Short mmCIF file of C-alpha atoms in Angstrom, two decimals:
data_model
loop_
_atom_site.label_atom_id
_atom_site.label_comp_id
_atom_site.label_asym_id
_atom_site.label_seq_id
_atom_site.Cartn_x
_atom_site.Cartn_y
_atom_site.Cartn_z
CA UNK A 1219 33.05 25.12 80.15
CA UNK A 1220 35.18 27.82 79.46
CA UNK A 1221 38.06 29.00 82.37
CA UNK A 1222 39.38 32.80 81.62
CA UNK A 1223 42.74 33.93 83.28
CA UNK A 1224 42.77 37.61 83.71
CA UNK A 1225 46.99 38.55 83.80
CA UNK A 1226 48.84 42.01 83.63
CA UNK A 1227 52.03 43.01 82.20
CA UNK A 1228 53.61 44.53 85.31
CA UNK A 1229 56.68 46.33 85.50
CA UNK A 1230 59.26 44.33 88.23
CA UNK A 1231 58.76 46.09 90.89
CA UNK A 1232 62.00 44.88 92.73
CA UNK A 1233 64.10 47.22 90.22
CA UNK A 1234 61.40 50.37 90.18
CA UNK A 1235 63.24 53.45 91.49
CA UNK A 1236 61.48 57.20 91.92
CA UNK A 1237 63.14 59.95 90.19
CA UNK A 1238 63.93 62.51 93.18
CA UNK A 1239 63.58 65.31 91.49
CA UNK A 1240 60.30 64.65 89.87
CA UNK A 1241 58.98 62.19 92.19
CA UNK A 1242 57.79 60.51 89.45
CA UNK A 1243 58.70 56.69 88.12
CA UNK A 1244 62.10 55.94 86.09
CA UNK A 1245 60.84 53.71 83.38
CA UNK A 1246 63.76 53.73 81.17
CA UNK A 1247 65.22 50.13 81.54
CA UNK A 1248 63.10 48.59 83.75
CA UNK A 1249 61.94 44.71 82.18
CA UNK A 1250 58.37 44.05 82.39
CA UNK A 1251 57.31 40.71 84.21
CA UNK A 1252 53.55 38.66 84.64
CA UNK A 1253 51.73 40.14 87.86
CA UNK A 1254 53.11 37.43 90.53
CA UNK A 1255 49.97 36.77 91.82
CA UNK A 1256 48.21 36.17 87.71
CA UNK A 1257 50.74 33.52 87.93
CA UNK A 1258 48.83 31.14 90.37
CA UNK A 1259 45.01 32.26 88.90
CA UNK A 1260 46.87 30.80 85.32
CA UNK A 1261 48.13 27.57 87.38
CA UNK A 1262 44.78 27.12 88.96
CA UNK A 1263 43.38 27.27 85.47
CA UNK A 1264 45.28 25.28 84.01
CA UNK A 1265 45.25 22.92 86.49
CA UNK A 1266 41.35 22.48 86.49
CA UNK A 1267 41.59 22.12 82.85
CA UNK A 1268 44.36 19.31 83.14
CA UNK A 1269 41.52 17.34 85.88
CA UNK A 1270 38.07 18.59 84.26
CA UNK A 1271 38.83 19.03 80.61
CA UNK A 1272 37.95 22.70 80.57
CA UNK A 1273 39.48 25.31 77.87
CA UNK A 1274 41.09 28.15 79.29
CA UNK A 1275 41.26 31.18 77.57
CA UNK A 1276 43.79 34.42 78.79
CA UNK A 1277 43.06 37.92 78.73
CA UNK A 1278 45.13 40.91 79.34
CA UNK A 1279 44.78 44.57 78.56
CA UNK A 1280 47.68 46.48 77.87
CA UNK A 1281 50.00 48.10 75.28
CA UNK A 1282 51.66 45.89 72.45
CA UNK A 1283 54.61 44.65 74.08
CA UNK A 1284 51.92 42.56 76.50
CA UNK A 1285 52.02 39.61 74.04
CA UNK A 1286 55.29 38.68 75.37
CA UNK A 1287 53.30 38.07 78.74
CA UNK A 1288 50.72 36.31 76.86
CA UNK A 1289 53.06 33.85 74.99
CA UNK A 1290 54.67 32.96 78.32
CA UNK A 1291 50.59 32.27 79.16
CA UNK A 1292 50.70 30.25 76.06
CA UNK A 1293 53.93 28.15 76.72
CA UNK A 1294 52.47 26.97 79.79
CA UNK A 1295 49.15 25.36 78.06
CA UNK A 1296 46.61 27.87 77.77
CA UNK A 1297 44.09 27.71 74.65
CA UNK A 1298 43.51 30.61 73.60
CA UNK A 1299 45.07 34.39 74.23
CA UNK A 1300 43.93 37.67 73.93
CA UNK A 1301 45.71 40.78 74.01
CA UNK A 1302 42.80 43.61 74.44
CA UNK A 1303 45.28 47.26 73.37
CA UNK A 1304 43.68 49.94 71.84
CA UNK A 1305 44.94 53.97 72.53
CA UNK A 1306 41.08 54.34 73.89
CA UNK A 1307 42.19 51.74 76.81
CA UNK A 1308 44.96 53.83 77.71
CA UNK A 1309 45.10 55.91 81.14
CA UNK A 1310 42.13 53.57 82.37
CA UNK A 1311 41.61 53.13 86.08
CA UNK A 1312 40.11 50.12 87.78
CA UNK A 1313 36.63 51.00 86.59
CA UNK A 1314 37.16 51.61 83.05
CA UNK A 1315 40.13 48.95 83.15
CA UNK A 1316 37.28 46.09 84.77
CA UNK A 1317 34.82 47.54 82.00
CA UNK A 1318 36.99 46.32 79.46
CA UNK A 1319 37.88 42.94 80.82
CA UNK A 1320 33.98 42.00 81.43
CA UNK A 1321 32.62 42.97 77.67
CA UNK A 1322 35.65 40.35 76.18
CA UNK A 1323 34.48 37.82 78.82
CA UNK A 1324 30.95 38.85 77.77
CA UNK A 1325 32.07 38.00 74.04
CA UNK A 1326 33.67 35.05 74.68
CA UNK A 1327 30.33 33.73 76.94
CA UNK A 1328 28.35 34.73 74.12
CA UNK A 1329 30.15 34.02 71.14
CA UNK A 1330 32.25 31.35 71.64
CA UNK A 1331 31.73 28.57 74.60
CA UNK A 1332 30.28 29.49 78.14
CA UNK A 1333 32.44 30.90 80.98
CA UNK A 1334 32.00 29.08 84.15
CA UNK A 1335 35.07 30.47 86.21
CA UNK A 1336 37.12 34.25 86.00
CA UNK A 1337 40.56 33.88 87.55
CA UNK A 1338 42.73 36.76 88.66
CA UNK A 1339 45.26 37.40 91.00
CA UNK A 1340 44.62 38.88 94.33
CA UNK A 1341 45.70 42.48 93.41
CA UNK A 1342 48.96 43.60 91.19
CA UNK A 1343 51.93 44.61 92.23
CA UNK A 1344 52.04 47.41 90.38
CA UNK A 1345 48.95 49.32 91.63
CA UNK A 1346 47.97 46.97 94.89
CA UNK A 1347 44.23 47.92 94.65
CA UNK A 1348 42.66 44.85 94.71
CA UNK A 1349 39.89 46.54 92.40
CA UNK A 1350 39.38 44.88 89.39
CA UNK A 1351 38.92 41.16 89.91
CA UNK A 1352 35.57 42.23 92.32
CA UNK A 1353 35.36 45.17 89.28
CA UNK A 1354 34.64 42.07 86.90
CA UNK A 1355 32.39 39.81 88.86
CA UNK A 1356 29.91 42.83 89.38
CA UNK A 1357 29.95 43.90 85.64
CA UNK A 1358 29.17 40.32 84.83
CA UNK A 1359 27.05 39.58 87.82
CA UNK A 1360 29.14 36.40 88.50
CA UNK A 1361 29.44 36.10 92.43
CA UNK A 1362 32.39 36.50 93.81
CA UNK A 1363 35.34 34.80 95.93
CA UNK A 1364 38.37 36.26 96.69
CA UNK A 1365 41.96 35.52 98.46
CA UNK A 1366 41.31 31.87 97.55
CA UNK A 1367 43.96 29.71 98.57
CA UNK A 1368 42.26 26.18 97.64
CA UNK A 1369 39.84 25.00 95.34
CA UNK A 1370 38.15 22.20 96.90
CA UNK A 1371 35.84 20.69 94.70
CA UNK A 1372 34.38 21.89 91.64
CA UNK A 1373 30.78 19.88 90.15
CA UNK A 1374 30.41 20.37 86.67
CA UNK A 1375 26.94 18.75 86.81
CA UNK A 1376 25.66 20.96 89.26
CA UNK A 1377 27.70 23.88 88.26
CA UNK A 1378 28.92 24.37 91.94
CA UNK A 1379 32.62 24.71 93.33
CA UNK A 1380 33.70 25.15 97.13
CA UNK A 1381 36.90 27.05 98.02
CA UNK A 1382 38.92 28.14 101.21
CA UNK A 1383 39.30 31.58 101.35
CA UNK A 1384 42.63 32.83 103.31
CA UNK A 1385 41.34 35.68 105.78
CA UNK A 1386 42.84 37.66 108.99
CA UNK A 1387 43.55 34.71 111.42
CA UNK A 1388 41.13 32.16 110.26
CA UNK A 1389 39.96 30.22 107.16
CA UNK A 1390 36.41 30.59 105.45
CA UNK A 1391 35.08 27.45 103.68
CA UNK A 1392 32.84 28.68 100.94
CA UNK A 1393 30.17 26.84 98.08
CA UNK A 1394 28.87 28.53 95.56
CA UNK A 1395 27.42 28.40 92.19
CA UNK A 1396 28.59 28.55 88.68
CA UNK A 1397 29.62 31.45 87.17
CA UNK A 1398 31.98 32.93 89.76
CA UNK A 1399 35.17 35.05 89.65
CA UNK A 1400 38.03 34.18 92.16
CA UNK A 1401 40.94 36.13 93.43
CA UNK A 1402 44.12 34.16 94.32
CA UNK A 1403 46.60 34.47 96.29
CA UNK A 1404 50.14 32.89 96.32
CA UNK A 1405 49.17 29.98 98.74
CA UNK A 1406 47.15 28.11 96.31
CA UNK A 1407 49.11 26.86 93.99
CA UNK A 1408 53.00 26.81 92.65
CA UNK A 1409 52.87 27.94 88.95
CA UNK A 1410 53.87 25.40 86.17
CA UNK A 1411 57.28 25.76 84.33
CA UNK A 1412 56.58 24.95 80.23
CA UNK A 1413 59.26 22.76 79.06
CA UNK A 1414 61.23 23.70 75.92
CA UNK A 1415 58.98 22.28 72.97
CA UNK A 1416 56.14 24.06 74.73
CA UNK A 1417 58.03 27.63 74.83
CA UNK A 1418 58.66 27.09 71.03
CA UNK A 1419 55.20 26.41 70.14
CA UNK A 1420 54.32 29.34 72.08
CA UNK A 1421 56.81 31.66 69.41
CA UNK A 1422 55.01 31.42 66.72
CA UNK A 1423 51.50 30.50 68.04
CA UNK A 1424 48.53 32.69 67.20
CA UNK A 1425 48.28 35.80 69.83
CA UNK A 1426 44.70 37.61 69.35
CA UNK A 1427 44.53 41.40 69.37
CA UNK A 1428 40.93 43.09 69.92
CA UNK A 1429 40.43 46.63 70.01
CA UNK A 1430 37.82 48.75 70.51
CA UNK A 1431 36.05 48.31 67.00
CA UNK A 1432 35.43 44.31 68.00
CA UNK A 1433 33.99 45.41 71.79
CA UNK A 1434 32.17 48.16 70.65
CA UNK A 1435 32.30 50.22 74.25
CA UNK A 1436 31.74 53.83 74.10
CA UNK A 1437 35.24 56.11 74.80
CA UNK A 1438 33.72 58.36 77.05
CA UNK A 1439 33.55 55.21 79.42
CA UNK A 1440 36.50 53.51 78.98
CA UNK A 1441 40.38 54.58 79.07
CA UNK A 1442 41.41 57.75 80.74
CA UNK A 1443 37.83 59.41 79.70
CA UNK A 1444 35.89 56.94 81.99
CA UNK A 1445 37.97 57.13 84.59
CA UNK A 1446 37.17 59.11 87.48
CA UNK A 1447 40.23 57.82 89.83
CA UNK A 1448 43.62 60.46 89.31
CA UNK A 1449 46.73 59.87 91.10
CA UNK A 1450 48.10 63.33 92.16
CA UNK A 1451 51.24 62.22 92.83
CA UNK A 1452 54.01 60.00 93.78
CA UNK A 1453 56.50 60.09 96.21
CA UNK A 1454 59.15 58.39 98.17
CA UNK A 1455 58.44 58.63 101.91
CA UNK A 1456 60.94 59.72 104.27
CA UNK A 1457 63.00 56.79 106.39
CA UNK A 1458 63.88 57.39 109.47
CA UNK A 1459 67.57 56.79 110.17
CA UNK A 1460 68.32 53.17 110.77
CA UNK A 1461 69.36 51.82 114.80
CA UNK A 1462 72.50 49.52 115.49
CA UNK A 1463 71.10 47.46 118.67
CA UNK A 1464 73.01 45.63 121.11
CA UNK A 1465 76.75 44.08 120.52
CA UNK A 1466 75.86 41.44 117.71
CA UNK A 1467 77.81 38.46 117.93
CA UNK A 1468 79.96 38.89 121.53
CA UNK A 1469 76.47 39.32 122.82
CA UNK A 1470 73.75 37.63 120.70
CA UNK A 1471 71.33 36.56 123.86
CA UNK A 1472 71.28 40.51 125.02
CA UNK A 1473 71.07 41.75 121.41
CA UNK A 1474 67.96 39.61 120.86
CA UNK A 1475 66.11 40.86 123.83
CA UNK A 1476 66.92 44.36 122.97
CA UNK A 1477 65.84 44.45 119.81
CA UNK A 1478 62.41 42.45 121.01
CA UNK A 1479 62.21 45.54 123.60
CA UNK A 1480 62.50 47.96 120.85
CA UNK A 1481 59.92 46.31 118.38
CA UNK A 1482 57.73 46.07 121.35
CA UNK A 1483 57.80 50.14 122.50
CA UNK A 1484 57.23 50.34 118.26
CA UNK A 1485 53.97 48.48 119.03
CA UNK A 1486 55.63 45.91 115.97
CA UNK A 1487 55.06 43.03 118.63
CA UNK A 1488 52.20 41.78 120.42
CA UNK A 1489 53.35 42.71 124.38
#
């Protein structure tokens, strides 16, 4: 059975800043990192490979400077990894962007070894929709699980797995059958660190690039032509000025309730 990781090339959004003028992102200088949460659907993989045998095979779709994400996929013990960049990609939304994702999961089902589990991240950090991972699992028809935050059992006889799935206040136990697609989230796993042999075998190891002439998908559906989301704009929103509460250290019992008071008439804490 085949596993395929879905990652993204994010840019770190802890050093992102908004041009003022423009409102519009400063890209200059800011270092590109793996979507946090691709991190644990790789560990999971890999993982279930180390216990079941599986191959696992990564996929992302972005510009050429994504193989550096996909060698640090490789380092850590991944079989196979595909970079899918092509300029007909380009501008694509969720839709076109989950499009893309399902016909090389389709081509690796089909032409290579059968996929049994799709693993992505909850959402990315870049764009927070959530979209694409659910995007995937209806393209394919695979059912669907996400905010996993344990795989329980997986059968490969009986092509079943159960997971939790981490909701609002409660946990939901859940079997279903094989092929599924699960979204993780960070409680699931901590990713593996590749030691220094593996990171050098990872340098010069073979990094697959398809574009649009191996999928075959027509251009008016994919990239910024099948795309029917547009962002309008971006903008920093206004902060209100911050409060100094209470007399800090000469008073920490009285600062404490004060500041409880405040978050309370905020409606921050449950009365």
């Amino acid at each position: 059975m085949l596993i395929v990781a879905c990652i993204k090339q994010v840019p770190d959004t802890t050093q992102v800043k908004i041009d003022p003028v423009t409102n519009t992102l400063v890209r200059e200088g800011i270092p590109f990192i793996m979507n946090p949460y691709d991190t644990h659907a790789l560990a999971a993989a890999l993982q279930l490979k180390d216990q079941f045998g599986c191959r696992v095979a990564v996929l992302s779709m972005g510009p050429p400077n994504a193989e550096a994400t996909l060698r640090k996929a490789l380092s850590a013990g991944v079989d196979r990894a595909i970079l899918l960049s092509d300029r007909v990609f380009g501008g694509a939304d969720t839709l076109a962007t989950s499009k893309v994702l399902a016909a090389a999961i389709t081509k690796l089902n089909d032409e290579v070894e059968p996929v049994g589990l799709v693993l992505c991240g909850k959402q990315t950090i870049d764009g927070d929709t959530a979209q694409v991972g659910p995007g995937i699992a209806v393209r394919l028809g695979y059912q669907q699980l996400t905010l996993v935050d344990k795989v329980e059992e997986l059968d490969m006889a009986a092509r079943t797995l159960v997971v939790s799935r981490k909701l609002e206040g409660r946990h939901e136990r859940v079997q279903s059958p094989l092929p599924a697609m699960l979204t993780v989230v960070r409680e699931l796993n901590r990713p593996r660190y590749p030691t220094v042999p593996m990171r050098l075998a990872a340098e010069t190891a073979a990094v697959e690039v398809w574009n649009n002439e191996v999928l075959k998908l027509d251009p008016q559906t994919i990239g910024l032509k099948g795309s029917p989301t547009w962002v309008s704009k971006i903008f920093s929103p206004e902060r209100d000025k911050g409060e100094i509460v209470g007399n800090g250290l000469a008073d920490p019992e009285g600062t404490v309730d004060l500041l409880l008071e405040k978050l309370m008439e905020k409606d921050l804490l449950p009365l």
